[in-house]
């Protein structure tokens, strides 16, 4: 711990500490209702694990003293304390012997509402323990951090999120599948933190767990920022938080979600640059970041590594500089939307390699020059928008003949727009479906 001298637990070798705060409502067990050793071991085990695995930064846990102010606690501290002090199960429900008639070992009422108030604390225990799968602990911690980091209390709907004892796969908007994960408990992971097997390691013994594969919470009044702890959901294939108010920068740790096929963060309040680490998401087919005016800088060349990408939508942002030539490697791309930015220089000839491209929107930028002849290879292109640029070209020379001579029903350049309006237009285009007037002062 950064501000306290660590002490060693008698049973395991990780630091212990006091919680930042304890719940003050009557339905949650107090800190004294759980064994002090159990509380300290679980709390410090969670913190040590997420720091050791670089899921969280040590700076995310600055407050270690009793009675910490919940209004100033970090999302990570709140998540940790939730898992230790409020995330519990009634013991009576977990006791299978309760259902045995005349059980000499005891038994009782399986209805948690029937538990006497003065016995409530004695009837509960944490949902997670140090014997829980390390990957499950990290997953539940990550969902709790996501909730606190994005103002979950004020979401439009947050049904079952952080409901004590409810599996995170039952949270609204969360989809899970039963997946084989490395059979390593939290305690075992702490004993050898540098040897935690990779989540896809086929050589390691596995156990079946319900793991998150999608989070879909669009139009849900989600604010705050996307935490780096999202990386602790390595089996996730879709993250869809479009049309919210998520701010801050996209965490670079997104690149670790190598199974992700769809990243839908469009129409938010994101800032900063597009992380180059997104280029590591080898399964990605859909990258939607449009309508985030706060995202600036250049398009990372690493996006050209996304060999399976089919839709790249980066419109209505504040991107500058040239279009990277590496985008010409995206052989499966069908939709390229870069309109309404400040992208410039000449149009890359390498885009002529995108032979599966059906829609290319480049309008509303500051591109100069003409259309590369290599674009003749775009035989599936149905929509091309070039208006509101600084292009000067004669599309009648070869683009229009290409469109007019296309086989009937091919849809080649069904929609084509350019700055071809006026007595002296910048673009000559007799076959454009719509012409615009645009003059650079």
GROMACS .gro file of C-alpha atoms in nm:
model
  441
    1UNK     CA    1   0.000   0.000   0.000
    2UNK     CA    2   0.142   0.340  -0.092
    3UNK     CA    3   0.083   0.528   0.236
    4UNK     CA    4   0.090   0.255   0.499
    5UNK     CA    5   0.341  -0.003   0.618
    6UNK     CA    6   0.204  -0.337   0.497
    7UNK     CA    7   0.144  -0.620   0.738
    8UNK     CA    8   0.143  -0.985   0.646
    9UNK     CA    9  -0.158  -1.207   0.677
   10UNK     CA   10  -0.086  -1.521   0.881
   11UNK     CA   11  -0.213  -1.742   0.597
   12UNK     CA   12  -0.104  -1.573   0.277
   13UNK     CA   13   0.166  -1.329   0.172
   14UNK     CA   14  -0.016  -1.014   0.061
   15UNK     CA   15  -0.063  -0.682   0.245
   16UNK     CA   16  -0.371  -0.607   0.451
   17UNK     CA   17  -0.538  -0.275   0.519
   18UNK     CA   18  -0.850  -0.116   0.657
   19UNK     CA   19  -1.139  -0.036   0.422
   20UNK     CA   20  -1.183   0.315   0.287
   21UNK     CA   21  -1.539   0.325   0.411
   22UNK     CA   22  -1.816   0.100   0.527
   23UNK     CA   23  -2.182   0.112   0.428
   24UNK     CA   24  -2.413   0.314   0.653
   25UNK     CA   25  -2.745   0.158   0.553
   26UNK     CA   26  -2.930  -0.096   0.763
   27UNK     CA   27  -2.939  -0.367   0.495
   28UNK     CA   28  -2.563  -0.401   0.451
   29UNK     CA   29  -2.340  -0.586   0.697
   30UNK     CA   30  -2.101  -0.368   0.893
   31UNK     CA   31  -1.728  -0.429   0.888
   32UNK     CA   32  -1.754  -0.605   1.225
   33UNK     CA   33  -2.010  -0.855   1.091
   34UNK     CA   34  -1.735  -1.034   0.894
   35UNK     CA   35  -1.424  -1.190   1.035
   36UNK     CA   36  -1.147  -0.925   1.042
   37UNK     CA   37  -0.906  -1.173   0.884
   38UNK     CA   38  -1.158  -1.252   0.607
   39UNK     CA   39  -1.223  -0.883   0.539
   40UNK     CA   40  -0.860  -0.784   0.531
   41UNK     CA   41  -0.753  -1.086   0.324
   42UNK     CA   42  -1.024  -1.040   0.059
   43UNK     CA   43  -0.989  -0.662   0.035
   44UNK     CA   44  -0.613  -0.661   0.010
   45UNK     CA   45  -0.615  -0.968  -0.214
   46UNK     CA   46  -0.839  -0.794  -0.468
   47UNK     CA   47  -0.630  -0.479  -0.463
   48UNK     CA   48  -0.300  -0.663  -0.487
   49UNK     CA   49  -0.427  -0.882  -0.772
   50UNK     CA   50  -0.559  -0.603  -0.994
   51UNK     CA   51  -0.240  -0.402  -0.944
   52UNK     CA   52  -0.010  -0.700  -1.002
   53UNK     CA   53  -0.193  -0.788  -1.325
   54UNK     CA   54  -0.185  -0.421  -1.436
   55UNK     CA   55  -0.564  -0.410  -1.443
   56UNK     CA   56  -0.552  -0.103  -1.219
   57UNK     CA   57  -0.281   0.146  -1.130
   58UNK     CA   58  -0.158   0.168  -0.771
   59UNK     CA   59  -0.249   0.539  -0.782
   60UNK     CA   60  -0.615   0.435  -0.804
   61UNK     CA   61  -0.605   0.331  -0.437
   62UNK     CA   62  -0.480   0.642  -0.255
   63UNK     CA   63  -0.713   0.631   0.048
   64UNK     CA   64  -0.648   0.351   0.300
   65UNK     CA   65  -0.776   0.500   0.624
   66UNK     CA   66  -1.098   0.420   0.807
   67UNK     CA   67  -1.387   0.654   0.747
   68UNK     CA   68  -1.282   0.766   0.401
   69UNK     CA   69  -1.514   1.011   0.228
   70UNK     CA   70  -1.718   0.812  -0.028
   71UNK     CA   71  -1.763   1.125  -0.239
   72UNK     CA   72  -1.388   1.151  -0.301
   73UNK     CA   73  -1.306   0.781  -0.331
   74UNK     CA   74  -1.186   0.654  -0.665
   75UNK     CA   75  -1.405   0.422  -0.870
   76UNK     CA   76  -1.154   0.146  -0.798
   77UNK     CA   77  -1.179   0.197  -0.421
   78UNK     CA   78  -1.557   0.196  -0.438
   79UNK     CA   79  -1.551  -0.123  -0.644
   80UNK     CA   80  -1.315  -0.294  -0.400
   81UNK     CA   81  -1.520  -0.196  -0.097
   82UNK     CA   82  -1.843  -0.305  -0.266
   83UNK     CA   83  -1.700  -0.652  -0.329
   84UNK     CA   84  -1.586  -0.684   0.032
   85UNK     CA   85  -1.853  -0.509   0.240
   86UNK     CA   86  -2.175  -0.513   0.040
   87UNK     CA   87  -2.150  -0.802  -0.205
   88UNK     CA   88  -2.280  -1.090   0.007
   89UNK     CA   89  -2.503  -1.397   0.004
   90UNK     CA   90  -2.734  -1.522   0.279
   91UNK     CA   91  -2.579  -1.837   0.424
   92UNK     CA   92  -2.921  -1.998   0.468
   93UNK     CA   93  -2.977  -1.996   0.093
   94UNK     CA   94  -2.635  -2.147   0.026
   95UNK     CA   95  -2.686  -2.434   0.275
   96UNK     CA   96  -2.804  -2.731   0.066
   97UNK     CA   97  -2.882  -2.927   0.382
   98UNK     CA   98  -3.164  -2.687   0.462
   99UNK     CA   99  -3.386  -2.880   0.225
  100UNK     CA  100  -3.338  -3.210   0.408
  101UNK     CA  101  -3.646  -3.287   0.628
  102UNK     CA  102  -3.570  -3.319   1.001
  103UNK     CA  103  -3.205  -3.250   0.932
  104UNK     CA  104  -3.020  -3.321   1.259
  105UNK     CA  105  -2.754  -3.069   1.158
  106UNK     CA  106  -3.008  -2.794   1.162
  107UNK     CA  107  -3.159  -2.616   0.867
  108UNK     CA  108  -3.386  -2.321   0.856
  109UNK     CA  109  -3.596  -2.094   0.647
  110UNK     CA  110  -3.454  -2.043   0.296
  111UNK     CA  111  -3.633  -1.710   0.264
  112UNK     CA  112  -3.378  -1.431   0.334
  113UNK     CA  113  -3.666  -1.200   0.424
  114UNK     CA  114  -3.753  -1.434   0.710
  115UNK     CA  115  -3.415  -1.394   0.877
  116UNK     CA  116  -3.448  -1.205   1.204
  117UNK     CA  117  -3.291  -0.860   1.191
  118UNK     CA  118  -3.060  -0.933   1.482
  119UNK     CA  119  -2.930  -1.242   1.299
  120UNK     CA  120  -2.886  -1.071   0.960
  121UNK     CA  121  -2.514  -1.005   0.980
  122UNK     CA  122  -2.438  -1.352   1.112
  123UNK     CA  123  -2.624  -1.508   0.816
  124UNK     CA  124  -2.418  -1.349   0.540
  125UNK     CA  125  -2.079  -1.399   0.380
  126UNK     CA  126  -1.897  -1.237   0.084
  127UNK     CA  127  -2.004  -1.337  -0.266
  128UNK     CA  128  -1.636  -1.363  -0.363
  129UNK     CA  129  -1.358  -1.530  -0.166
  130UNK     CA  130  -0.990  -1.591  -0.224
  131UNK     CA  131  -1.094  -1.938  -0.348
  132UNK     CA  132  -1.292  -1.782  -0.637
  133UNK     CA  133  -1.150  -1.803  -0.989
  134UNK     CA  134  -0.902  -1.518  -1.041
  135UNK     CA  135  -1.060  -1.438  -1.377
  136UNK     CA  136  -1.406  -1.417  -1.220
  137UNK     CA  137  -1.279  -1.186  -0.947
  138UNK     CA  138  -1.120  -0.956  -1.206
  139UNK     CA  139  -1.439  -0.961  -1.415
  140UNK     CA  140  -1.664  -0.867  -1.125
  141UNK     CA  141  -1.420  -0.597  -1.014
  142UNK     CA  142  -1.410  -0.455  -1.367
  143UNK     CA  143  -1.790  -0.431  -1.394
  144UNK     CA  144  -1.806  -0.257  -1.057
  145UNK     CA  145  -1.537  -0.007  -1.164
  146UNK     CA  146  -1.723   0.054  -1.491
  147UNK     CA  147  -2.040   0.129  -1.295
  148UNK     CA  148  -1.876   0.376  -1.058
  149UNK     CA  149  -1.653   0.538  -1.324
  150UNK     CA  150  -1.952   0.614  -1.548
  151UNK     CA  151  -2.197   0.740  -1.282
  152UNK     CA  152  -2.401   0.420  -1.277
  153UNK     CA  153  -2.647   0.552  -1.018
  154UNK     CA  154  -2.774   0.797  -1.281
  155UNK     CA  155  -2.797   0.563  -1.579
  156UNK     CA  156  -3.131   0.554  -1.750
  157UNK     CA  157  -3.153   0.188  -1.654
  158UNK     CA  158  -2.916  -0.001  -1.425
  159UNK     CA  159  -3.132  -0.298  -1.332
  160UNK     CA  160  -2.946  -0.552  -1.114
  161UNK     CA  161  -2.611  -0.373  -1.153
  162UNK     CA  162  -2.418  -0.414  -0.826
  163UNK     CA  163  -2.709  -0.595  -0.664
  164UNK     CA  164  -2.538  -0.792  -0.383
  165UNK     CA  165  -2.500  -1.156  -0.467
  166UNK     CA  166  -2.631  -1.124  -0.824
  167UNK     CA  167  -2.400  -1.265  -1.090
  168UNK     CA  168  -2.265  -0.990  -1.317
  169UNK     CA  169  -2.400  -1.186  -1.614
  170UNK     CA  170  -2.749  -1.092  -1.493
  171UNK     CA  171  -2.678  -0.718  -1.504
  172UNK     CA  172  -2.895  -0.550  -1.767
  173UNK     CA  173  -2.709  -0.503  -2.094
  174UNK     CA  174  -2.456  -0.777  -2.017
  175UNK     CA  175  -2.433  -1.096  -2.223
  176UNK     CA  176  -2.230  -1.396  -2.110
  177UNK     CA  177  -2.130  -1.740  -2.230
  178UNK     CA  178  -1.991  -2.041  -2.045
  179UNK     CA  179  -1.622  -2.039  -2.128
  180UNK     CA  180  -1.327  -2.250  -2.018
  181UNK     CA  181  -1.092  -2.025  -1.820
  182UNK     CA  182  -0.762  -2.113  -1.651
  183UNK     CA  183  -0.831  -2.297  -1.326
  184UNK     CA  184  -0.653  -2.055  -1.096
  185UNK     CA  185  -0.803  -1.916  -0.776
  186UNK     CA  186  -0.741  -1.566  -0.651
  187UNK     CA  187  -0.517  -1.702  -0.375
  188UNK     CA  188  -0.314  -1.907  -0.622
  189UNK     CA  189  -0.277  -1.606  -0.851
  190UNK     CA  190  -0.140  -1.404  -0.560
  191UNK     CA  191   0.114  -1.671  -0.472
  192UNK     CA  192   0.263  -1.649  -0.825
  193UNK     CA  193   0.143  -1.318  -0.973
  194UNK     CA  194   0.395  -1.331  -1.259
  195UNK     CA  195   0.280  -1.676  -1.368
  196UNK     CA  196  -0.093  -1.623  -1.417
  197UNK     CA  197  -0.176  -1.815  -1.736
  198UNK     CA  198  -0.308  -1.624  -2.034
  199UNK     CA  199  -0.685  -1.646  -2.072
  200UNK     CA  200  -0.642  -1.839  -2.399
  201UNK     CA  201  -0.369  -2.074  -2.274
  202UNK     CA  202  -0.470  -2.422  -2.400
  203UNK     CA  203  -0.197  -2.595  -2.199
  204UNK     CA  204  -0.340  -2.501  -1.861
  205UNK     CA  205  -0.612  -2.682  -1.665
  206UNK     CA  206  -0.944  -2.503  -1.711
  207UNK     CA  207  -1.275  -2.461  -1.539
  208UNK     CA  208  -1.606  -2.350  -1.688
  209UNK     CA  209  -1.723  -2.001  -1.588
  210UNK     CA  210  -1.986  -1.758  -1.709
  211UNK     CA  211  -1.780  -1.485  -1.873
  212UNK     CA  212  -1.885  -1.155  -2.030
  213UNK     CA  213  -1.889  -1.148  -2.412
  214UNK     CA  214  -2.088  -0.825  -2.469
  215UNK     CA  215  -2.196  -0.506  -2.296
  216UNK     CA  216  -2.478  -0.320  -2.473
  217UNK     CA  217  -2.591  -0.002  -2.297
  218UNK     CA  218  -2.661   0.257  -2.571
  219UNK     CA  219  -2.866   0.571  -2.505
  220UNK     CA  220  -2.846   0.513  -2.130
  221UNK     CA  221  -2.727   0.846  -1.988
  222UNK     CA  222  -2.382   0.700  -1.920
  223UNK     CA  223  -2.131   0.971  -1.825
  224UNK     CA  224  -1.786   0.975  -1.666
  225UNK     CA  225  -1.510   0.799  -1.855
  226UNK     CA  226  -1.431   0.449  -1.976
  227UNK     CA  227  -1.192   0.294  -1.721
  228UNK     CA  228  -0.882   0.098  -1.811
  229UNK     CA  229  -1.021  -0.191  -1.606
  230UNK     CA  230  -1.232  -0.281  -1.910
  231UNK     CA  231  -0.928  -0.486  -2.013
  232UNK     CA  232  -1.023  -0.739  -1.742
  233UNK     CA  233  -1.301  -0.863  -1.972
  234UNK     CA  234  -1.077  -1.052  -2.217
  235UNK     CA  235  -1.356  -1.262  -2.368
  236UNK     CA  236  -1.569  -0.963  -2.468
  237UNK     CA  237  -1.665  -0.945  -2.835
  238UNK     CA  238  -1.882  -0.631  -2.837
  239UNK     CA  239  -1.877  -0.305  -2.642
  240UNK     CA  240  -2.169  -0.083  -2.744
  241UNK     CA  241  -2.208   0.243  -2.549
  242UNK     CA  242  -2.316   0.467  -2.837
  243UNK     CA  243  -2.524   0.782  -2.783
  244UNK     CA  244  -2.422   0.848  -2.425
  245UNK     CA  245  -2.212   1.118  -2.257
  246UNK     CA  246  -1.892   0.924  -2.199
  247UNK     CA  247  -1.599   1.164  -2.180
  248UNK     CA  248  -1.225   1.147  -2.129
  249UNK     CA  249  -0.987   0.954  -2.351
  250UNK     CA  250  -1.023   0.600  -2.474
  251UNK     CA  251  -0.791   0.387  -2.256
  252UNK     CA  252  -0.493   0.237  -2.435
  253UNK     CA  253  -0.573  -0.091  -2.258
  254UNK     CA  254  -0.856  -0.145  -2.507
  255UNK     CA  255  -0.590  -0.302  -2.727
  256UNK     CA  256  -0.582  -0.603  -2.496
  257UNK     CA  257  -0.938  -0.699  -2.590
  258UNK     CA  258  -0.816  -0.910  -2.877
  259UNK     CA  259  -1.148  -1.095  -2.915
  260UNK     CA  260  -1.348  -0.775  -2.965
  261UNK     CA  261  -1.530  -0.762  -3.299
  262UNK     CA  262  -1.736  -0.447  -3.242
  263UNK     CA  263  -1.637  -0.123  -3.067
  264UNK     CA  264  -1.931   0.118  -3.077
  265UNK     CA  265  -1.843   0.438  -2.891
  266UNK     CA  266  -1.997   0.681  -3.141
  267UNK     CA  267  -2.197   0.987  -3.039
  268UNK     CA  268  -2.033   1.049  -2.702
  269UNK     CA  269  -1.810   1.321  -2.555
  270UNK     CA  270  -1.475   1.148  -2.594
  271UNK     CA  271  -1.152   1.349  -2.610
  272UNK     CA  272  -0.785   1.295  -2.685
  273UNK     CA  273  -0.646   1.081  -2.965
  274UNK     CA  274  -0.742   0.745  -3.112
  275UNK     CA  275  -0.516   0.497  -2.928
  276UNK     CA  276  -0.276   0.324  -3.164
  277UNK     CA  277  -0.322   0.011  -2.949
  278UNK     CA  278  -0.661  -0.040  -3.115
  279UNK     CA  279  -0.454  -0.178  -3.402
  280UNK     CA  280  -0.388  -0.486  -3.184
  281UNK     CA  281  -0.757  -0.587  -3.185
  282UNK     CA  282  -0.712  -0.848  -3.453
  283UNK     CA  283  -1.076  -0.966  -3.460
  284UNK     CA  284  -1.230  -0.619  -3.496
  285UNK     CA  285  -1.484  -0.584  -3.777
  286UNK     CA  286  -1.665  -0.263  -3.670
  287UNK     CA  287  -1.496   0.050  -3.534
  288UNK     CA  288  -1.746   0.329  -3.472
  289UNK     CA  289  -1.606   0.647  -3.314
  290UNK     CA  290  -1.797   0.908  -3.516
  291UNK     CA  291  -1.960   1.213  -3.357
  292UNK     CA  292  -1.693   1.262  -3.091
  293UNK     CA  293  -1.575   1.614  -3.166
  294UNK     CA  294  -1.324   1.602  -2.883
  295UNK     CA  295  -1.116   1.332  -3.052
  296UNK     CA  296  -0.834   1.501  -3.243
  297UNK     CA  297  -0.490   1.422  -3.379
  298UNK     CA  298  -0.410   1.184  -3.662
  299UNK     CA  299  -0.559   0.853  -3.767
  300UNK     CA  300  -0.312   0.594  -3.630
  301UNK     CA  301  -0.128   0.401  -3.900
  302UNK     CA  302  -0.175   0.092  -3.680
  303UNK     CA  303  -0.542   0.075  -3.783
  304UNK     CA  304  -0.409  -0.077  -4.104
  305UNK     CA  305  -0.332  -0.392  -3.903
  306UNK     CA  306  -0.704  -0.465  -3.852
  307UNK     CA  307  -0.722  -0.724  -4.127
  308UNK     CA  308  -1.083  -0.822  -4.054
  309UNK     CA  309  -1.219  -0.466  -4.035
  310UNK     CA  310  -1.532  -0.411  -4.245
  311UNK     CA  311  -1.661  -0.075  -4.122
  312UNK     CA  312  -1.444   0.220  -4.017
  313UNK     CA  313  -1.648   0.523  -3.915
  314UNK     CA  314  -1.445   0.823  -3.797
  315UNK     CA  315  -1.667   1.106  -3.920
  316UNK     CA  316  -1.761   1.429  -3.742
  317UNK     CA  317  -1.452   1.438  -3.527
  318UNK     CA  318  -1.150   1.672  -3.517
  319UNK     CA  319  -0.897   1.453  -3.695
  320UNK     CA  320  -0.614   1.618  -3.887
  321UNK     CA  321  -0.330   1.525  -4.117
  322UNK     CA  322  -0.321   1.277  -4.405
  323UNK     CA  323  -0.512   0.953  -4.436
  324UNK     CA  324  -0.253   0.684  -4.354
  325UNK     CA  325  -0.155   0.475  -4.654
  326UNK     CA  326  -0.176   0.165  -4.432
  327UNK     CA  327  -0.556   0.177  -4.462
  328UNK     CA  328  -0.500   0.035  -4.808
  329UNK     CA  329  -0.430  -0.302  -4.638
  330UNK     CA  330  -0.788  -0.335  -4.512
  331UNK     CA  331  -0.894  -0.580  -4.780
  332UNK     CA  332  -1.230  -0.657  -4.614
  333UNK     CA  333  -1.338  -0.294  -4.570
  334UNK     CA  334  -1.681  -0.211  -4.714
  335UNK     CA  335  -1.753   0.121  -4.541
  336UNK     CA  336  -1.502   0.405  -4.494
  337UNK     CA  337  -1.650   0.719  -4.337
  338UNK     CA  338  -1.407   1.005  -4.273
  339UNK     CA  339  -1.628   1.304  -4.349
  340UNK     CA  340  -1.638   1.631  -4.155
  341UNK     CA  341  -1.288   1.638  -4.011
  342UNK     CA  342  -0.978   1.841  -4.100
  343UNK     CA  343  -0.803   1.566  -4.294
  344UNK     CA  344  -0.589   1.686  -4.581
  345UNK     CA  345  -0.315   1.643  -4.841
  346UNK     CA  346  -0.369   1.419  -5.142
  347UNK     CA  347  -0.601   1.119  -5.157
  348UNK     CA  348  -0.393   0.801  -5.102
  349UNK     CA  349  -0.347   0.584  -5.410
  350UNK     CA  350  -0.333   0.283  -5.173
  351UNK     CA  351  -0.709   0.309  -5.115
  352UNK     CA  352  -0.741   0.164  -5.464
  353UNK     CA  353  -0.656  -0.172  -5.305
  354UNK     CA  354  -0.989  -0.174  -5.117
  355UNK     CA  355  -1.167  -0.378  -5.382
  356UNK     CA  356  -1.457  -0.467  -5.150
  357UNK     CA  357  -1.532  -0.104  -5.064
  358UNK     CA  358  -1.895  -0.002  -5.121
  359UNK     CA  359  -1.909   0.339  -4.952
  360UNK     CA  360  -1.640   0.606  -4.914
  361UNK     CA  361  -1.733   0.938  -4.754
  362UNK     CA  362  -1.452   1.195  -4.761
  363UNK     CA  363  -1.657   1.515  -4.775
  364UNK     CA  364  -1.602   1.809  -4.544
  365UNK     CA  365  -1.222   1.792  -4.525
  366UNK     CA  366  -0.932   1.979  -4.692
  367UNK     CA  367  -0.807   1.722  -4.941
  368UNK     CA  368  -0.620   1.859  -5.243
  369UNK     CA  369  -0.527   1.731  -5.587
  370UNK     CA  370  -0.727   1.472  -5.779
  371UNK     CA  371  -0.849   1.113  -5.766
  372UNK     CA  372  -0.572   0.854  -5.804
  373UNK     CA  373  -0.604   0.641  -6.115
  374UNK     CA  374  -0.561   0.334  -5.894
  375UNK     CA  375  -0.916   0.394  -5.771
  376UNK     CA  376  -1.037   0.243  -6.098
  377UNK     CA  377  -1.006  -0.089  -5.914
  378UNK     CA  378  -1.292   0.002  -5.678
  379UNK     CA  379  -1.541  -0.200  -5.878
  380UNK     CA  380  -1.790  -0.241  -5.592
  381UNK     CA  381  -1.805   0.125  -5.492
  382UNK     CA  382  -2.164   0.244  -5.478
  383UNK     CA  383  -2.128   0.572  -5.291
  384UNK     CA  384  -1.854   0.832  -5.320
  385UNK     CA  385  -1.881   1.175  -5.157
  386UNK     CA  386  -1.604   1.430  -5.215
  387UNK     CA  387  -1.784   1.762  -5.170
  388UNK     CA  388  -1.652   2.045  -4.955
  389UNK     CA  389  -1.284   1.979  -5.013
  390UNK     CA  390  -1.007   2.159  -5.201
  391UNK     CA  391  -0.995   1.903  -5.480
  392UNK     CA  392  -0.954   2.019  -5.840
  393UNK     CA  393  -1.018   1.744  -6.091
  394UNK     CA  394  -1.199   1.635  -6.401
  395UNK     CA  395  -1.418   1.338  -6.312
  396UNK     CA  396  -1.551   1.338  -6.669
  397UNK     CA  397  -1.208   1.215  -6.781
  398UNK     CA  398  -1.240   0.860  -6.646
  399UNK     CA  399  -1.468   0.843  -6.341
  400UNK     CA  400  -1.789   0.920  -6.527
  401UNK     CA  401  -1.715   0.680  -6.814
  402UNK     CA  402  -1.641   0.412  -6.556
  403UNK     CA  403  -1.981   0.468  -6.398
  404UNK     CA  404  -2.172   0.489  -6.729
  405UNK     CA  405  -2.011   0.174  -6.867
  406UNK     CA  406  -2.072  -0.034  -6.555
  407UNK     CA  407  -2.288  -0.347  -6.603
  408UNK     CA  408  -2.655  -0.284  -6.542
  409UNK     CA  409  -2.752  -0.350  -6.183
  410UNK     CA  410  -2.395  -0.334  -6.055
  411UNK     CA  411  -2.473  -0.022  -5.851
  412UNK     CA  412  -2.133   0.126  -5.935
  413UNK     CA  413  -2.124   0.485  -5.804
  414UNK     CA  414  -2.498   0.498  -5.754
  415UNK     CA  415  -2.438   0.807  -5.537
  416UNK     CA  416  -2.161   1.047  -5.634
  417UNK     CA  417  -2.123   1.398  -5.492
  418UNK     CA  418  -1.861   1.665  -5.558
  419UNK     CA  419  -1.802   2.040  -5.578
  420UNK     CA  420  -1.931   2.058  -5.935
  421UNK     CA  421  -2.188   2.338  -5.907
  422UNK     CA  422  -2.156   2.687  -6.057
  423UNK     CA  423  -2.016   2.855  -6.367
  424UNK     CA  424  -1.657   2.769  -6.283
  425UNK     CA  425  -1.671   2.467  -6.054
  426UNK     CA  426  -1.360   2.322  -5.896
  427UNK     CA  427  -1.467   1.976  -6.011
  428UNK     CA  428  -1.593   1.879  -6.356
  429UNK     CA  429  -1.850   1.605  -6.316
  430UNK     CA  430  -2.139   1.559  -6.558
  431UNK     CA  431  -2.246   1.232  -6.397
  432UNK     CA  432  -2.257   1.335  -6.030
  433UNK     CA  433  -2.588   1.271  -5.857
  434UNK     CA  434  -2.550   1.597  -5.662
  435UNK     CA  435  -2.328   1.902  -5.708
  436UNK     CA  436  -2.219   2.157  -5.447
  437UNK     CA  437  -2.059   2.501  -5.453
  438UNK     CA  438  -1.751   2.533  -5.240
  439UNK     CA  439  -1.492   2.809  -5.257
  440UNK     CA  440  -1.177   2.836  -5.047
  441UNK     CA  441  -1.105   3.192  -4.943
   0.00000   0.00000   0.00000
